[in-house]
Short mmCIF file of C-alpha atoms in Angstrom, two decimals:
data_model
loop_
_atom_site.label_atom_id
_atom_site.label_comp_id
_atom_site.label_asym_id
_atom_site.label_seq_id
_atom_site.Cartn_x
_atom_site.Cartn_y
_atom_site.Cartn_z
CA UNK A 1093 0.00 0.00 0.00
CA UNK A 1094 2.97 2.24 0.85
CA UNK A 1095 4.05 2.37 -2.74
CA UNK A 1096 0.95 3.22 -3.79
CA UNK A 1097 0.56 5.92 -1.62
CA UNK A 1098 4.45 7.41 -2.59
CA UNK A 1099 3.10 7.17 -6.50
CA UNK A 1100 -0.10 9.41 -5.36
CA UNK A 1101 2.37 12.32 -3.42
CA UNK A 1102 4.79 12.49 -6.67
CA UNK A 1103 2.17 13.03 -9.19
CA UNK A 1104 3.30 9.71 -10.95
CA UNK A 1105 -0.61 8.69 -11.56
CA UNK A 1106 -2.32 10.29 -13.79
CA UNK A 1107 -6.25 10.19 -14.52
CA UNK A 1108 -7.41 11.17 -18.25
CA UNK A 1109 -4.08 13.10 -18.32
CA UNK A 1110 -4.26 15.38 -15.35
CA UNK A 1111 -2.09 14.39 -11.94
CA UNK A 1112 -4.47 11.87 -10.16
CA UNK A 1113 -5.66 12.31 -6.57
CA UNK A 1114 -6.09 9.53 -4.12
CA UNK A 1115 -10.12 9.81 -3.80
CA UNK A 1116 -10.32 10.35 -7.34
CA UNK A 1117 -13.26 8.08 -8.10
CA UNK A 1118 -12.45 5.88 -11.63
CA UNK A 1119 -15.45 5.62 -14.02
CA UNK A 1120 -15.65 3.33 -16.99
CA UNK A 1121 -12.98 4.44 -20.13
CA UNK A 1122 -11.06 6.49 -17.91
CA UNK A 1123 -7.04 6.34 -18.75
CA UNK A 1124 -5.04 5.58 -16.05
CA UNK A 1125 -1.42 5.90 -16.15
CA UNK A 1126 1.34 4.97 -13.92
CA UNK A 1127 4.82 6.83 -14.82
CA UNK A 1128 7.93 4.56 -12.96
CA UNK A 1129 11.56 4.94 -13.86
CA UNK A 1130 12.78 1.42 -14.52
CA UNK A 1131 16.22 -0.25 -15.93
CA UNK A 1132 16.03 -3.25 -17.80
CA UNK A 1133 17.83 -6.39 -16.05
CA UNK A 1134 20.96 -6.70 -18.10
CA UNK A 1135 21.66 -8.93 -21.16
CA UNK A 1136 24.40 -11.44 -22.55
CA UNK A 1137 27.30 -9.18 -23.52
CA UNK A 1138 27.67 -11.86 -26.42
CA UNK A 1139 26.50 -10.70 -29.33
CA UNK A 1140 23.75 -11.82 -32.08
CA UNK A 1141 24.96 -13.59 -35.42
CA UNK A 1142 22.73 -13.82 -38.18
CA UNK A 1143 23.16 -16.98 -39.76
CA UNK A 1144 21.66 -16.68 -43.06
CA UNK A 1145 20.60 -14.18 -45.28
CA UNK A 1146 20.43 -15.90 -48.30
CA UNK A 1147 16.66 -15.38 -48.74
CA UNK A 1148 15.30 -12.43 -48.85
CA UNK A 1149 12.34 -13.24 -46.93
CA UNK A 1150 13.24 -14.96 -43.97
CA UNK A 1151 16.22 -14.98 -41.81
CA UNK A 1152 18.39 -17.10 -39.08
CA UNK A 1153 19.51 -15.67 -36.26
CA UNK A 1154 22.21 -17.30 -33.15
CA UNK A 1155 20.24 -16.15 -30.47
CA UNK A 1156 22.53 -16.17 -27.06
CA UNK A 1157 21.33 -17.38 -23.86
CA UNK A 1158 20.05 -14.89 -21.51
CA UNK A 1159 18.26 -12.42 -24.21
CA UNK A 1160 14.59 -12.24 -24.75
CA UNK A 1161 12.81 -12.77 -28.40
CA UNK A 1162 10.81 -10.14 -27.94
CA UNK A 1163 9.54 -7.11 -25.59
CA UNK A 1164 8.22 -9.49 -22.56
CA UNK A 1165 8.23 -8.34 -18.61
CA UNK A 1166 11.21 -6.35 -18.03
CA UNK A 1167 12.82 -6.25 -20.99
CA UNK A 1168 11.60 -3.88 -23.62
CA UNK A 1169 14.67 -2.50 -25.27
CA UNK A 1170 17.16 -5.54 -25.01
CA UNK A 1171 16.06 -8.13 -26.57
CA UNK A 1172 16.97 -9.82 -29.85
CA UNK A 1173 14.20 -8.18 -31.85
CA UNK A 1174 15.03 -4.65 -30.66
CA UNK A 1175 18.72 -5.19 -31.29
CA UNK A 1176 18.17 -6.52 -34.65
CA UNK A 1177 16.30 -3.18 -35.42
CA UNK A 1178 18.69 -0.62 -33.44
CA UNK A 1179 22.20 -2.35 -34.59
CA UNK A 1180 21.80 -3.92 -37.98
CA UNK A 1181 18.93 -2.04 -39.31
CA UNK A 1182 16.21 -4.98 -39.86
CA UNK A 1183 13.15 -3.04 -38.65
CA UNK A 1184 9.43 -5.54 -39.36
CA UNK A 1185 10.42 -8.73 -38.67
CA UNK A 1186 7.98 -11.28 -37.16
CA UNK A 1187 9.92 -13.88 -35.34
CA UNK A 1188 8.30 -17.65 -36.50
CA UNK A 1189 8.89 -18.96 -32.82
CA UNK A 1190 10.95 -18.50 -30.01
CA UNK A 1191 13.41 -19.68 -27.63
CA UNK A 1192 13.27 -19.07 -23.60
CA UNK A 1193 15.27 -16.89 -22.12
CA UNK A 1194 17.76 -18.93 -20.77
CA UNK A 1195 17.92 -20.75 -23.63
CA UNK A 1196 20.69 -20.40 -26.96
CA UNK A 1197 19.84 -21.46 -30.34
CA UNK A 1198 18.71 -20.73 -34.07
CA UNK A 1199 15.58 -18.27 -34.21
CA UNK A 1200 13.71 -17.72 -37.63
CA UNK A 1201 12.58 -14.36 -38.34
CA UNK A 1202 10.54 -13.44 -41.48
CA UNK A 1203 9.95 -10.10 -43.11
CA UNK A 1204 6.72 -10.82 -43.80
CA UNK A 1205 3.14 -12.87 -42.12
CA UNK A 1206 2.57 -14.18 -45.85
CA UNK A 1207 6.07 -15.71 -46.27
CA UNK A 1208 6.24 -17.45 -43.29
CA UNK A 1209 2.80 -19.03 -42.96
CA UNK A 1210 4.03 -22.31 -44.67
CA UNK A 1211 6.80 -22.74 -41.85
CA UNK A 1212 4.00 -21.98 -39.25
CA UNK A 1213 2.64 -24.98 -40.81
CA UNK A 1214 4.86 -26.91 -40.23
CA UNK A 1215 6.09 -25.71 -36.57
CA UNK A 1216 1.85 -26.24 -35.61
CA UNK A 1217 2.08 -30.21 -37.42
CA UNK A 1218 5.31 -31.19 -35.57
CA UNK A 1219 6.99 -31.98 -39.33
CA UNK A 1220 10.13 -29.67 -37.68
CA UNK A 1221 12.55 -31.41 -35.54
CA UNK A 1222 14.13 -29.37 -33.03
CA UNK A 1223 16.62 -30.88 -30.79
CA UNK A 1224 18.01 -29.68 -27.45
CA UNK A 1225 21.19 -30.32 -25.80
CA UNK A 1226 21.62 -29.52 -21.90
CA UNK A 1227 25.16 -29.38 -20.30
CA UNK A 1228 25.67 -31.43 -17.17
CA UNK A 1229 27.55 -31.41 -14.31
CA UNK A 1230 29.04 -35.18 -12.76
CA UNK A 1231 29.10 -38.71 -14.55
CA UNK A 1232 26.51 -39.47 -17.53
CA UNK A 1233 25.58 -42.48 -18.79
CA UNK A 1234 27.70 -44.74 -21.47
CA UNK A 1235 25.29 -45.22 -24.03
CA UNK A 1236 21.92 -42.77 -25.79
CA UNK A 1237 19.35 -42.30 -23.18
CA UNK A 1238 16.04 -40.90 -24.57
CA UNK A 1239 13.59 -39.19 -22.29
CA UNK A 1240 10.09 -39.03 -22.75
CA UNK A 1241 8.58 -37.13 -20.10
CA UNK A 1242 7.93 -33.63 -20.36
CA UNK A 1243 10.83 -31.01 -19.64
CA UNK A 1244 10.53 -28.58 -16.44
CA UNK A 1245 12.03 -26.01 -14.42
CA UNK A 1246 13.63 -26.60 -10.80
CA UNK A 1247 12.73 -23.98 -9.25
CA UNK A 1248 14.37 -25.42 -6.01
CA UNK A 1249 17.95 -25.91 -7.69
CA UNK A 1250 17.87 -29.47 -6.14
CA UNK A 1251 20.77 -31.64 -6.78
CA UNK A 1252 18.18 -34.58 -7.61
CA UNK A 1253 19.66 -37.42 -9.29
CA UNK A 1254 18.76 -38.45 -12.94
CA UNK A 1255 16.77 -41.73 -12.88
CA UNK A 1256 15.46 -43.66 -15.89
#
C-alpha cells in the first residue's frame, strides 16, 4: 500500500491526463497511467549472429542465452528483436517462434506474415525437428538415453539425481 501511496504524493498517476488524486473516483474508459523509472535487467554481452541471409524473406539468427525474443516483462529494449532493429537495421520482422530466455539457439525471423505461414505450418504439425542439448555437471551415462517425459524447471535448484 505504501508504494501506492508514494506514487499518489509524486504526481506519478495520472487520470485522463491530469495528476491523479487519491479519492479520485475511476469511471468506466477512464485512462489511467502509472509513470515509474525502470532499468532493464541486463543482457548477454555476447552478441547476435545472423546466420543466413540468403533469402530475402526470412532470416536465421544465433540467439545467445540470456536475451529475450521479444519485448516481454522487463525487458523492452534488449532483446533480440530490438537489437536486430537498433544495430543492424532490420526493422518488421515477425519472429516464426521463439526460444526461452535462458535458452541459446537458431531463431527464424521473417519479413513478412505471408512468407512465413508455410513454416508456421509446419512448426503447428510437428513436421520440424528441433533438438536440445543440456550441459551437465558429474558422470553421464555410457550409451543414448532418450527421455520421454515432459521437460521442467527446478525452481528449487535441487541436486536430484537423474533416474530412468
Amino acid at each position: 500500500m505504501f508504494m501506492y501511496t508514494e506514487a499518489f504524493k509524486s504526481e506519478k498517476v495520472t487520470l485522463n491526463g491530469r495528476v491523479a488524486r487519491g479519492d479520485d473516483v475511476i469511471k468506466t474508459g477512464d485512462i489511467i497511467r502509472y509513470y515509474k523509472h525502470m532499468h532493464e535487467p541486463p543482457i548477454t554481452s555476447e552478441p547476435l549472429r545472423i546466420l543466413s541471409c540468403s533469402t530475402p524473406d526470412v532470416l536465421a539468427i544465433y540467439k545467445p542465452p540470456g536475451m529475450p525474443v521479444h519485448p516481454v516483462s522487463a525487458y523492452r529494449h534488449n532483446t533480440v528483436e530490438r537489437i536486430l532493429a537498433n544495430e543492424h537495421h532490420l526493422h518488421s520482422l515477425h519472429s516464426l517462434h521463439r526460444l526461452d530466455l535462458p535458452t541459446s539457439g537458431l531463431v527464424l525471423f521473417g519479413r513478412d506474415k505471408k512468407t512465413l505461414l508455410p513454416l508456421y505450418d509446419a512448426f503447428l504439425n510437428h513436421r520440424v525437428a528441433k533438438t536440445y542439448y543440456a550441459r551437465v555437471q558429474g558422470r553421464f551415462f555410457d550409451k543414448p538415453v532418450e527421455c520421454e517425459v515432459p521437460l521442467g524447471i527446478n525452481s528449487q535448484r535441487s541436486q536430484a539425481p537423474i533416474s530412468t
